[in-house]
Amino acid sequence: MTGVDTRPSERRPEPRDLRGLTEEFAAIEDRIHLGGGSEAIARQHAKGRKTARERIECLLDADTPKLEIGLWAAHEMYTEWGGAPSAGVIVTIGVVRGRRVIVVANDATVKAGACFPLTIKKILRAQEIARTNRLPLVYLVDSSGVFLPMQDEVFPDEDDFGRIFRNNAVLSAEGVPQYAAIMGNCVAGGAYLPVLSDTVLMTEGSGLYLAGPALVKAAIGQDVSHEDLGGAHVHAAFSGTIDYREPDDDACIDRLRRLIAVLPDDPPGRLDSAVVEPPARPAGDFYSVVRAEASAQYDVRDLLACLLDGGLFDEYRAEYGKSLFCGFGRLKGIPLGIVANQKLRFRPEGGGPMQFGGVIYGDSADKAARFVMECNQTEAPILFIQDVNGFDVGRDAERSGIIRRGAKLVSAVSNSRVPKLTLIVGHSFGAGHYALCGRAFDPRFLFAWPGARYAVMGGSQAAKTMLDINVAALKRQGKTIDDDEQSRMAAELRARYDRETDVRYAAARLWVDAIIDPARTREVLSFALDLAVRTRAPSPITTGVYQV
C-alpha cells in the first residue's frame, strides 16, 4: 500500500465546482497522510519509533499555526516503484517553544525513507525557505539514502543530492541555525547532512555510517555489527561526531525542544497595533465568488472583500488598465500591496475594443509595473493573485508594444526587493504566470486553490494547436486522416492536456508549495506573510535597463 490512490475517480468532474473539488482534494490528502500505509506504520511502531508525522506533532507547540509544504510532491509519480507519497519526506513550518522553525522529516514508511529525485528537490526547497525567511531548520533524519534504481537522477547535478550538503554549510555560515536528530537510518552520502548541521542528536538503535555492515564486509572483508560500526554509543564516545545521545524518540524530541528554546526570542512580525477587523465577507463566500469554469466572470473586489481586513483597500489607478487590479490593503494587520487579475469584461475609457477578464493588456502592464515599484518605495510586501490567460495578442496588440510593456512588468517583478507571495485561484497560463510572479520569479511562497490550472496555455488551445500540427505532419507523409481519426486524436490530446494542466500535476513537481482550501486562504496567507516580513532589511531599488 502506497497511501496514494490513483483510480480514475480522482480525475476532476465537469463542470467543476470549487467546493466539490476542495472536498475531493481533502479526501486524497487524507490518504497521502498515511505515507507508506498502515502496515508500514505498524512496522515503524514495532521498532519503538514514531512516524515522521508523529515526530513533527510532538516537536511542535500544541495549538499553534503550522503550514505543510509539498504535501502533493510526487503524487501519481514513480508508479513503477510503487509510488512515493509526499516524496517520502515531510516539510512543515511551525512553532517550537515560541520560535518559528521549518522541519524536514524523512518518512521511513516510504521505501525506508529513500531519496527520490523529488525528495531532493523538496529538501532543497525547504532550505531555500529557511534561508530567505531566516527560519531555523530542524532535520529529523530516518533515511536509507539514495533510491539506488534512480541514482543517476539524484547524484551529480547542481540541484541534486550534493546541493543539500553545500546548503548545510552555507546556511550555517549565514547564521541560520540547523539541528539534526538521527532517529533511524542515516547512511552513505546522507550522513553528511546531520554532521554539517550545527547541533547533532542521535537515538539508541539508530545507525550513522558511510557504508553499512554488508557493504563493509564486501569491500574490505571486515565483519562488524550495525551497533559497533555506527551506533549512537560509537559516535558519542569514540568518534565524537554527535552532541547528544538519547534513549528514544521522546527523549530526543524533548531535548530538541529545550535546545531550540535557547535561541533568541522570535522577532516580531510587522503587525499593526490596531485591532484587526475581520473581512467584510465570510471565507465561505470564496466558493461562490470564484468559479472554476473557464469562462466564469467575477469581480476580484469581491474576492478581496473575503480576504482583507474590513474588506478595505485603496485601489491604485482604478480607472486605468482595468484588467489588473492594483491596490493597498491589510491582512491581519500587515499592510501589503495586491496585484490581481480582474475577471470582468469592459470597454476601456475613450472607446476601443472590449477587454476580457484574465488578459493582461498594455495599459494594465504599465500600471502594474509602476505599482510594483511603488510597493518597493514604501517597502510594502506584494501579494499576486493569479487568474490569468496570458497577454493580449493580435495585430493591434503588437503595434501597441505589448511585448515591450509586458517586459517592463517582468523586469519590475524580477528586480522587486520586497517579499512576494503568489496565489493561483484559477488559470495561470503562459507569460501571464511569469509576469505575475510565477515560480521562476522567487515568490517567498506560491499557493494554489483546487480549481487552479497551470500550463503554457489552456488545454483546449494546446490540444487544438497540437492536433493541427500532427494532422499536417501526417498529411505531408501522404497519410489520409478521416474525421473519426481526427476526433480520436483530439480526445487523446485533450485528455493529456487536461491531466497536465491540473494543479495536482504542478504540485506533484513542487511548482506549487501547497494546494489550500479556499476557506483557509486568509489563515494561510497571513501566516506566510508574517514569516516573510519579520526579518526584512531594506535594500536599494534597482531596475537595470528598463523598457519604457
Coordinates of C-alpha atoms in Angstrom, one line a residue:
M1 CA 0.0 0.0 0.0
T2 CA 1.5 3.4 -1.0
G3 CA -1.0 5.7 0.6
V4 CA -1.9 7.2 -2.8
D5 CA -5.0 6.1 -4.7
T6 CA -4.6 6.6 -8.5
R7 CA -8.0 5.4 -9.5
P8 CA -9.8 7.2 -12.4
S9 CA -12.2 8.7 -9.8
E10 CA -9.5 11.2 -8.9
R11 CA -10.0 13.0 -12.2
R12 CA -11.8 16.2 -11.7
P13 CA -15.6 16.3 -12.6
E14 CA -17.0 18.6 -15.3
P15 CA -18.5 21.1 -14.8
R16 CA -16.1 21.8 -11.9
D17 CA -17.5 23.1 -8.6
L18 CA -14.9 24.7 -6.4
R19 CA -16.4 23.4 -3.1
G20 CA -16.7 19.9 -4.6
L21 CA -13.1 19.9 -5.8
T22 CA -11.9 21.1 -2.4
E23 CA -13.7 18.1 -0.7
E24 CA -12.3 15.7 -3.3
F25 CA -8.8 17.0 -2.7
A26 CA -9.2 16.8 1.0
A27 CA -10.1 13.1 0.7
I28 CA -7.0 12.4 -1.3
E29 CA -4.8 14.3 1.1
D30 CA -6.1 12.0 3.9
R31 CA -4.7 9.1 2.0
I32 CA -1.4 10.8 1.3
H33 CA -1.0 11.4 5.1
L34 CA -0.8 7.6 5.5
G35 CA 2.6 7.7 3.8
G36 CA 3.6 4.0 3.1
G37 CA 0.3 2.8 4.6
S38 CA -0.9 1.2 7.8
E39 CA 1.4 -1.9 7.6
A40 CA 4.5 0.3 7.1
I41 CA 3.3 2.5 10.0
A42 CA 2.9 -0.6 12.2
R43 CA 6.5 -1.7 11.3
Q44 CA 7.8 1.6 12.4
H45 CA 6.0 1.4 15.7
A46 CA 7.3 -2.1 16.2
K47 CA 10.8 -0.7 16.2
G48 CA 9.9 1.6 19.0
R49 CA 9.9 4.6 16.7
K50 CA 7.3 7.2 15.8
T51 CA 6.4 8.0 12.2
A52 CA 7.6 11.3 10.7
R53 CA 4.3 13.0 11.2
E54 CA 4.1 11.8 14.8
R55 CA 7.5 13.2 15.5
I56 CA 6.6 16.6 14.0
E57 CA 3.4 16.6 16.0
C58 CA 5.4 16.0 19.2
L59 CA 8.0 18.6 18.4
L60 CA 5.7 21.5 17.6
D61 CA 3.9 23.5 20.2
A62 CA 0.3 22.4 20.7
D63 CA -2.4 24.6 19.3
T64 CA -0.1 26.8 17.2
P65 CA -0.3 27.5 13.5
K66 CA 1.6 25.4 11.0
L67 CA 1.9 25.0 7.3
E68 CA 2.9 21.9 5.4
I69 CA 5.0 22.4 2.2
G70 CA 4.9 20.0 -0.7
L71 CA 2.2 17.5 0.6
W72 CA 1.4 16.6 -3.0
A73 CA 5.0 16.1 -4.0
A74 CA 5.5 13.0 -6.3
H75 CA 1.7 12.4 -6.5
E76 CA 1.0 9.8 -9.2
M77 CA 4.7 9.6 -9.9
Y78 CA 7.3 6.8 -9.6
T79 CA 4.4 4.3 -10.0
E80 CA 6.8 1.7 -11.4
W81 CA 8.4 1.6 -8.0
G82 CA 5.1 1.6 -6.0
G83 CA 4.9 5.4 -5.6
A84 CA 6.4 7.8 -3.1
P85 CA 3.7 9.7 -1.2
S86 CA 4.9 13.3 -0.4
A87 CA 8.2 12.2 -2.0
G88 CA 9.0 10.3 1.3
V89 CA 9.8 13.5 3.3
I90 CA 7.6 15.8 5.3
V91 CA 8.3 19.5 5.4
T92 CA 6.3 21.6 7.9
I93 CA 6.7 25.2 9.2
G94 CA 5.6 25.5 12.8
V95 CA 6.4 26.8 16.2
V96 CA 8.7 25.2 18.8
R97 CA 8.9 26.9 22.2
G98 CA 7.6 30.1 20.7
R99 CA 10.2 30.1 17.9
R100 CA 9.1 29.6 14.3
V101 CA 11.1 26.8 12.6
I102 CA 10.9 24.6 9.4
V103 CA 11.1 20.9 10.0
V104 CA 12.3 18.3 7.4
A105 CA 11.4 14.8 8.4
N106 CA 12.2 11.6 6.4
D107 CA 9.2 9.3 6.2
A108 CA 10.6 5.8 6.8
T109 CA 7.3 4.3 5.9
V110 CA 8.0 5.2 2.3
K111 CA 10.8 3.0 0.9
A112 CA 12.7 3.2 4.2
G113 CA 13.0 7.0 3.7
A114 CA 15.0 6.6 0.5
C115 CA 15.7 9.7 -1.6
F116 CA 13.9 10.0 -4.9
P117 CA 14.7 13.0 -7.3
L118 CA 11.7 14.9 -5.8
T119 CA 12.8 14.1 -2.3
I120 CA 16.0 16.0 -3.0
K121 CA 14.1 18.9 -4.7
K122 CA 11.7 19.1 -1.7
I123 CA 14.6 19.3 0.8
L124 CA 16.3 22.0 -1.3
R125 CA 13.0 23.9 -1.3
A126 CA 12.9 23.7 2.5
Q127 CA 16.4 25.0 2.7
E128 CA 15.6 27.9 0.4
I129 CA 12.6 28.8 2.5
A130 CA 14.8 28.7 5.6
R131 CA 17.4 31.0 4.0
T132 CA 15.0 33.6 2.6
N133 CA 12.9 33.8 5.7
R134 CA 15.7 33.2 8.3
L135 CA 14.0 30.2 9.8
P136 CA 15.9 27.7 12.0
L137 CA 16.0 24.3 10.3
V138 CA 15.3 21.0 12.1
Y139 CA 16.1 17.7 10.3
L140 CA 14.5 14.6 11.7
V141 CA 16.7 12.0 9.9
D142 CA 15.5 8.5 9.2
S143 CA 16.6 7.6 5.6
S144 CA 18.3 4.7 3.9
G145 CA 19.9 7.2 1.5
V146 CA 19.6 7.5 -2.3
F147 CA 17.0 5.3 -4.0
L148 CA 19.5 3.3 -6.0
P149 CA 17.4 2.4 -9.0
M150 CA 17.3 6.2 -9.8
Q151 CA 20.8 7.1 -8.6
D152 CA 21.6 8.7 -12.0
E153 CA 18.9 11.3 -11.4
V154 CA 19.8 12.3 -7.9
F155 CA 23.6 12.3 -7.7
P156 CA 25.8 14.8 -9.6
D157 CA 24.0 18.0 -10.7
E158 CA 23.7 21.4 -9.1
D159 CA 20.2 20.7 -7.9
D160 CA 20.9 17.1 -6.9
F161 CA 21.9 15.3 -3.6
G162 CA 25.2 17.2 -3.1
R163 CA 23.5 20.6 -3.1
I164 CA 21.8 19.7 0.2
F165 CA 25.2 19.4 1.9
R166 CA 26.5 22.6 0.2
N167 CA 23.4 24.4 1.5
N168 CA 24.1 23.0 5.0
A169 CA 27.4 24.7 5.1
V170 CA 26.2 27.9 3.5
L171 CA 23.2 28.2 5.8
S172 CA 25.5 27.7 8.8
A173 CA 27.8 30.4 7.6
E174 CA 24.9 32.8 7.1
G175 CA 23.8 32.2 10.7
V176 CA 20.7 30.1 10.1
P177 CA 20.6 27.6 12.9
Q178 CA 20.3 23.9 11.9
Y179 CA 19.5 21.0 14.2
A180 CA 19.7 17.4 13.1
A181 CA 18.3 14.4 15.0
I182 CA 19.2 11.0 13.7
M183 CA 16.2 8.8 14.6
G184 CA 16.8 5.8 12.4
N185 CA 19.0 5.1 9.4
C186 CA 21.5 7.7 8.2
V187 CA 23.8 6.1 5.7
A188 CA 26.3 6.8 2.8
G189 CA 26.4 10.3 1.5
G190 CA 23.3 11.2 3.5
A191 CA 25.4 11.0 6.6
Y192 CA 26.8 14.4 5.8
L193 CA 23.5 16.2 6.3
P194 CA 23.4 15.9 10.1
V195 CA 27.2 16.2 10.5
L196 CA 27.2 19.5 8.6
S197 CA 24.4 20.8 10.9
D198 CA 25.2 22.9 13.9
T199 CA 23.8 20.5 16.5
V200 CA 23.5 16.7 16.2
L201 CA 21.4 14.4 18.3
M202 CA 21.1 10.6 17.9
T203 CA 18.8 7.9 19.4
E204 CA 19.8 4.4 20.5
G205 CA 19.3 1.9 17.8
S206 CA 20.0 4.4 15.0
G207 CA 22.9 4.0 12.6
L208 CA 25.3 6.6 11.2
Y209 CA 27.9 5.4 8.7
L210 CA 29.2 5.9 5.2
A211 CA 28.9 2.1 4.4
G212 CA 26.6 -0.4 6.1
P213 CA 27.8 -3.7 7.6
A214 CA 27.1 -5.7 4.4
L215 CA 29.0 -3.2 2.2
V216 CA 31.9 -3.1 4.6
K217 CA 32.2 -6.9 4.6
A218 CA 32.0 -6.9 0.8
A219 CA 34.5 -4.1 0.4
I220 CA 37.2 -4.9 3.0
G221 CA 36.1 -8.2 4.4
Q222 CA 35.5 -6.8 7.9
D223 CA 32.6 -8.4 9.8
V224 CA 31.1 -5.8 12.1
S225 CA 27.7 -5.3 13.6
H226 CA 25.4 -2.3 13.0
E227 CA 25.9 -1.0 16.5
D228 CA 29.7 -1.4 16.5
L229 CA 30.0 0.2 13.1
G230 CA 28.0 3.3 13.7
G231 CA 25.6 3.2 16.7
A232 CA 24.9 6.1 19.0
H233 CA 27.4 5.0 21.6
V234 CA 30.2 4.8 19.0
H235 CA 29.6 8.4 17.8
A236 CA 29.1 9.7 21.3
A237 CA 32.1 8.1 22.9
F238 CA 34.6 7.3 20.1
S239 CA 34.2 9.4 17.0
G240 CA 32.8 12.5 18.8
T241 CA 30.5 13.1 15.9
I242 CA 27.2 13.6 17.8
D243 CA 26.5 16.1 20.6
Y244 CA 23.7 14.3 22.4
R245 CA 22.9 10.6 22.8
E246 CA 19.2 9.9 23.6
P247 CA 17.5 6.6 24.5
D248 CA 14.4 7.0 22.3
D249 CA 12.3 9.4 20.2
D250 CA 10.5 11.0 23.1
A251 CA 13.7 11.9 24.9
C252 CA 15.3 13.1 21.7
I253 CA 12.3 15.4 20.9
D254 CA 12.3 16.7 24.4
R255 CA 16.0 17.6 24.1
L256 CA 15.4 19.3 20.8
R257 CA 12.6 21.5 22.2
R258 CA 14.9 22.6 25.1
L259 CA 17.8 23.4 22.7
I260 CA 15.6 25.4 20.4
A261 CA 14.4 27.4 23.4
V262 CA 18.0 28.6 23.8
L263 CA 17.6 30.6 20.6
P264 CA 16.8 34.3 20.9
D265 CA 13.2 35.2 21.0
D266 CA 11.5 35.1 17.7
P267 CA 11.5 38.6 16.0
P268 CA 8.0 40.1 15.9
G269 CA 6.2 40.3 12.6
R270 CA 5.1 43.7 11.2
L271 CA 1.6 43.5 12.8
D272 CA -0.2 46.8 13.3
S273 CA -1.1 47.5 16.9
A274 CA -4.7 48.5 15.9
V275 CA -7.4 45.9 16.4
V276 CA -7.6 43.7 13.3
E277 CA -11.0 43.9 11.6
P278 CA -12.5 40.7 10.1
P279 CA -13.1 40.7 6.4
A280 CA -16.4 42.2 5.1
R281 CA -17.5 38.8 3.7
P282 CA -17.1 35.3 5.2
A283 CA -14.5 32.9 4.0
G284 CA -17.2 30.6 2.7
D285 CA -18.0 33.2 0.0
F286 CA -14.8 32.4 -1.8
Y287 CA -16.6 29.3 -3.2
S288 CA -19.4 31.4 -4.7
V289 CA -17.3 34.3 -5.9
V290 CA -14.7 32.3 -7.8
R291 CA -16.0 29.6 -10.0
A292 CA -13.8 27.0 -11.7
E293 CA -15.4 27.2 -15.2
A294 CA -13.0 28.7 -17.8
S295 CA -15.4 31.4 -19.0
A296 CA -16.6 32.4 -15.5
Q297 CA -16.6 36.1 -14.7
Y298 CA -16.3 37.7 -11.3
D299 CA -15.2 41.0 -9.7
V300 CA -11.9 40.5 -7.9
R301 CA -13.0 43.1 -5.4
D302 CA -15.5 40.5 -4.1
L303 CA -12.6 38.1 -3.6
L304 CA -10.7 40.8 -1.7
A305 CA -13.7 41.5 0.5
C306 CA -13.4 37.9 1.8
L307 CA -9.6 38.3 2.4
L308 CA -8.6 41.7 3.6
D309 CA -9.1 43.3 7.0
G310 CA -12.5 45.0 6.9
G311 CA -12.7 44.3 3.2
L312 CA -11.0 47.6 2.7
F313 CA -8.4 48.5 0.1
D314 CA -7.1 51.6 -1.7
E315 CA -7.3 50.9 -5.4
Y316 CA -4.4 52.3 -7.5
R317 CA -5.4 54.0 -10.8
A318 CA -8.8 52.4 -10.6
E319 CA -10.0 53.8 -13.9
Y320 CA -6.9 52.8 -15.9
G321 CA -5.6 49.4 -17.0
K322 CA -8.7 47.7 -15.5
S323 CA -7.8 44.1 -16.4
L324 CA -5.3 44.2 -13.5
F325 CA -6.4 45.3 -10.0
C326 CA -3.6 47.1 -8.0
G327 CA -4.0 48.5 -4.6
F328 CA -3.1 48.5 -0.9
G329 CA -4.8 46.7 2.0
R330 CA -4.1 44.9 5.2
L331 CA -4.0 41.2 6.0
K332 CA -4.4 40.5 9.8
G333 CA -2.9 43.9 10.4
I334 CA 0.0 43.6 8.0
P335 CA 0.0 46.3 5.2
L336 CA 0.6 44.9 1.7
G337 CA 0.2 45.7 -2.0
I338 CA -2.1 43.5 -4.1
V339 CA -1.8 42.8 -7.9
A340 CA -4.7 40.7 -9.1
N341 CA -6.4 39.7 -12.3
Q342 CA -9.8 41.3 -12.8
K343 CA -12.2 38.8 -14.4
L344 CA -14.9 41.2 -15.7
R345 CA -15.4 42.3 -19.3
F346 CA -15.4 46.0 -20.0
R347 CA -14.7 48.6 -22.6
P348 CA -11.7 51.0 -22.0
E349 CA -12.3 54.7 -21.3
G350 CA -12.5 56.6 -24.6
G351 CA -13.7 53.5 -26.5
G352 CA -11.9 50.8 -28.3
P353 CA -12.4 47.0 -28.4
M354 CA -13.8 45.1 -25.5
Q355 CA -11.2 43.9 -23.0
F356 CA -11.7 40.5 -21.4
G357 CA -11.0 39.4 -17.8
G358 CA -7.9 37.4 -17.2
V359 CA -6.0 39.0 -20.1
I360 CA -3.1 41.4 -19.5
Y361 CA -3.4 44.4 -21.8
G362 CA -0.7 47.0 -22.4
D363 CA -2.2 49.6 -20.1
S364 CA -2.6 47.1 -17.3
A365 CA 1.0 46.0 -17.7
D366 CA 2.1 49.6 -17.5
K367 CA 0.0 50.2 -14.4
A368 CA 1.2 47.1 -12.6
A369 CA 4.9 47.7 -13.3
R370 CA 4.5 51.2 -11.8
F371 CA 2.7 49.8 -8.8
V372 CA 5.3 47.2 -8.1
M373 CA 7.9 50.0 -7.9
E374 CA 5.6 51.9 -5.6
C375 CA 5.5 49.0 -3.3
N376 CA 9.3 48.8 -3.3
Q377 CA 9.5 52.5 -2.5
T378 CA 7.1 52.1 0.5
E379 CA 8.6 48.7 1.5
A380 CA 5.2 47.0 1.2
P381 CA 5.2 43.2 0.5
I382 CA 3.2 42.2 -2.5
L383 CA 0.5 39.6 -2.9
F384 CA -0.1 38.4 -6.5
I385 CA -3.4 36.8 -7.2
Q386 CA -3.4 34.9 -10.5
D387 CA -6.4 34.0 -12.7
V388 CA -4.6 34.8 -15.9
N389 CA -5.0 33.5 -19.5
G390 CA -2.0 35.5 -20.8
F391 CA -1.1 38.7 -22.6
D392 CA -3.2 40.4 -25.3
V393 CA -2.3 39.2 -28.8
G394 CA -3.0 40.2 -32.4
R395 CA -2.0 43.0 -34.8
D396 CA -3.2 45.9 -32.6
A397 CA -1.6 44.4 -29.5
E398 CA 1.8 44.0 -31.2
R399 CA 1.6 47.6 -32.7
S400 CA 0.8 48.9 -29.2
G401 CA 4.0 47.4 -27.9
I402 CA 2.6 44.6 -25.8
I403 CA 5.9 42.8 -25.7
R404 CA 7.8 45.9 -24.6
R405 CA 5.1 46.7 -22.0
G406 CA 5.0 43.2 -20.7
A407 CA 8.8 43.1 -20.4
K408 CA 8.6 46.2 -18.3
L409 CA 6.3 44.4 -15.8
V410 CA 8.5 41.3 -15.9
S411 CA 11.5 43.5 -15.1
A412 CA 9.8 45.3 -12.3
V413 CA 8.8 41.9 -10.7
S414 CA 12.2 40.4 -11.2
N415 CA 14.0 43.3 -9.5
S416 CA 11.5 43.8 -6.7
R417 CA 13.2 43.6 -3.3
V418 CA 10.1 43.3 -1.1
P419 CA 8.7 39.9 0.0
K420 CA 6.3 38.5 -2.6
L421 CA 3.6 35.9 -2.2
T422 CA 1.6 34.3 -5.1
L423 CA -1.8 32.7 -5.0
I424 CA -3.3 30.9 -8.1
V425 CA -7.1 30.9 -7.8
G426 CA -7.9 30.0 -11.4
H427 CA -5.8 29.9 -14.5
S428 CA -2.1 30.5 -14.6
F429 CA -1.1 30.4 -18.3
G430 CA 1.9 31.3 -20.3
A431 CA 3.8 34.6 -19.8
G432 CA 0.9 35.8 -17.6
H433 CA 2.2 33.3 -15.0
Y434 CA 5.7 34.8 -15.3
A435 CA 4.6 38.5 -15.1
L436 CA 2.6 37.9 -12.0
C437 CA 5.4 36.4 -10.0
G438 CA 5.4 32.7 -11.0
R439 CA 7.7 30.2 -9.5
A440 CA 10.7 31.4 -11.5
F441 CA 10.4 34.9 -10.0
D442 CA 11.2 33.9 -6.4
P443 CA 7.9 34.4 -4.5
R444 CA 8.5 33.5 -0.9
F445 CA 5.6 31.1 -1.2
L446 CA 3.4 30.0 -4.1
F447 CA -0.1 28.6 -3.2
A448 CA -3.0 27.4 -5.4
W449 CA -6.7 26.6 -5.0
P450 CA -8.0 23.2 -6.1
G451 CA -9.6 24.7 -9.2
A452 CA -6.4 26.1 -10.5
R453 CA -5.0 25.3 -13.9
Y454 CA -1.3 25.7 -14.6
A455 CA 0.4 25.5 -18.0
V456 CA 1.9 27.3 -21.0
M457 CA -1.6 27.6 -22.4
G458 CA -5.1 26.3 -21.8
G459 CA -5.9 22.7 -22.5
S460 CA -8.3 23.4 -25.4
Q461 CA -5.9 25.7 -27.1
A462 CA -3.0 23.4 -26.6
A463 CA -4.9 20.4 -27.8
K464 CA -6.2 22.2 -30.9
T465 CA -2.7 23.6 -31.7
M466 CA -1.1 20.1 -31.4
L467 CA -3.8 18.5 -33.4
D468 CA -3.3 20.9 -36.3
I469 CA 0.5 20.3 -36.2
N470 CA 0.1 16.5 -36.0
V471 CA -2.5 16.3 -38.8
A472 CA -0.4 18.5 -41.0
A473 CA 2.7 16.3 -40.4
L474 CA 0.7 13.1 -41.3
K475 CA -0.6 14.7 -44.5
R476 CA 2.9 15.6 -45.5
Q477 CA 3.7 11.9 -45.2
G478 CA 0.9 11.1 -47.6
K479 CA -1.5 9.7 -45.0
T480 CA -5.2 10.4 -45.1
I481 CA -6.9 11.3 -41.8
D482 CA -10.6 10.8 -41.7
D483 CA -13.0 12.6 -39.2
D484 CA -13.2 9.7 -36.8
E485 CA -9.4 9.5 -36.6
Q486 CA -9.1 13.3 -36.0
S487 CA -11.8 13.1 -33.3
R488 CA -9.8 10.3 -31.6
M489 CA -6.6 12.2 -31.8
A490 CA -8.3 15.3 -30.4
A491 CA -9.8 13.4 -27.5
E492 CA -6.4 11.9 -26.6
L493 CA -4.6 15.3 -26.7
R494 CA -7.4 17.0 -24.7
A495 CA -7.1 14.2 -22.0
R496 CA -3.4 14.6 -21.9
Y497 CA -3.5 18.4 -21.5
D498 CA -6.4 18.2 -19.0
R499 CA -4.2 16.0 -16.9
E500 CA -1.0 18.1 -17.3
T501 CA -2.8 21.4 -16.5
D502 CA -4.4 20.0 -13.4
V503 CA -2.9 21.8 -10.3
R504 CA -2.1 18.4 -8.8
Y505 CA 0.3 17.8 -11.7
A506 CA 2.1 21.0 -10.8
A507 CA 2.0 20.4 -7.1
A508 CA 3.5 16.9 -7.6
R509 CA 6.5 18.5 -9.2
L510 CA 6.8 21.2 -6.5
W511 CA 5.9 24.0 -8.8
V512 CA 3.3 24.9 -6.1
D513 CA 4.2 24.9 -2.4
A514 CA 0.7 23.9 -1.2
I515 CA -2.8 23.4 -2.5
I516 CA -5.0 25.2 0.0
D517 CA -8.7 25.1 0.9
P518 CA -10.1 28.4 -0.3
A519 CA -11.8 28.9 3.1
R520 CA -8.3 28.8 4.7
T521 CA -6.8 31.4 2.4
R522 CA -6.7 34.2 4.9
E523 CA -5.2 32.0 7.6
V524 CA -2.5 30.6 5.3
L525 CA -1.6 33.8 3.6
S526 CA -1.3 35.8 6.9
F527 CA 0.9 33.1 8.4
A528 CA 3.2 33.1 5.3
L529 CA 3.2 36.9 5.1
D530 CA 4.1 37.2 8.8
L531 CA 7.1 34.8 8.2
A532 CA 8.2 36.9 5.2
V533 CA 8.2 40.3 6.7
R534 CA 9.5 39.6 10.2
T535 CA 13.3 39.8 9.3
R536 CA 13.4 42.2 6.4
A537 CA 16.3 44.6 5.8
P538 CA 15.7 47.4 3.4
S539 CA 17.7 47.2 0.1
P540 CA 18.0 49.7 -2.7
I541 CA 15.6 49.8 -5.7
T542 CA 17.3 48.8 -8.9
T543 CA 15.8 48.1 -12.3
G544 CA 18.6 47.7 -14.8
V545 CA 17.7 48.7 -18.4
Y546 CA 14.0 49.5 -18.4
Q547 CA 11.7 49.2 -21.5
V548 CA 9.7 52.4 -21.4

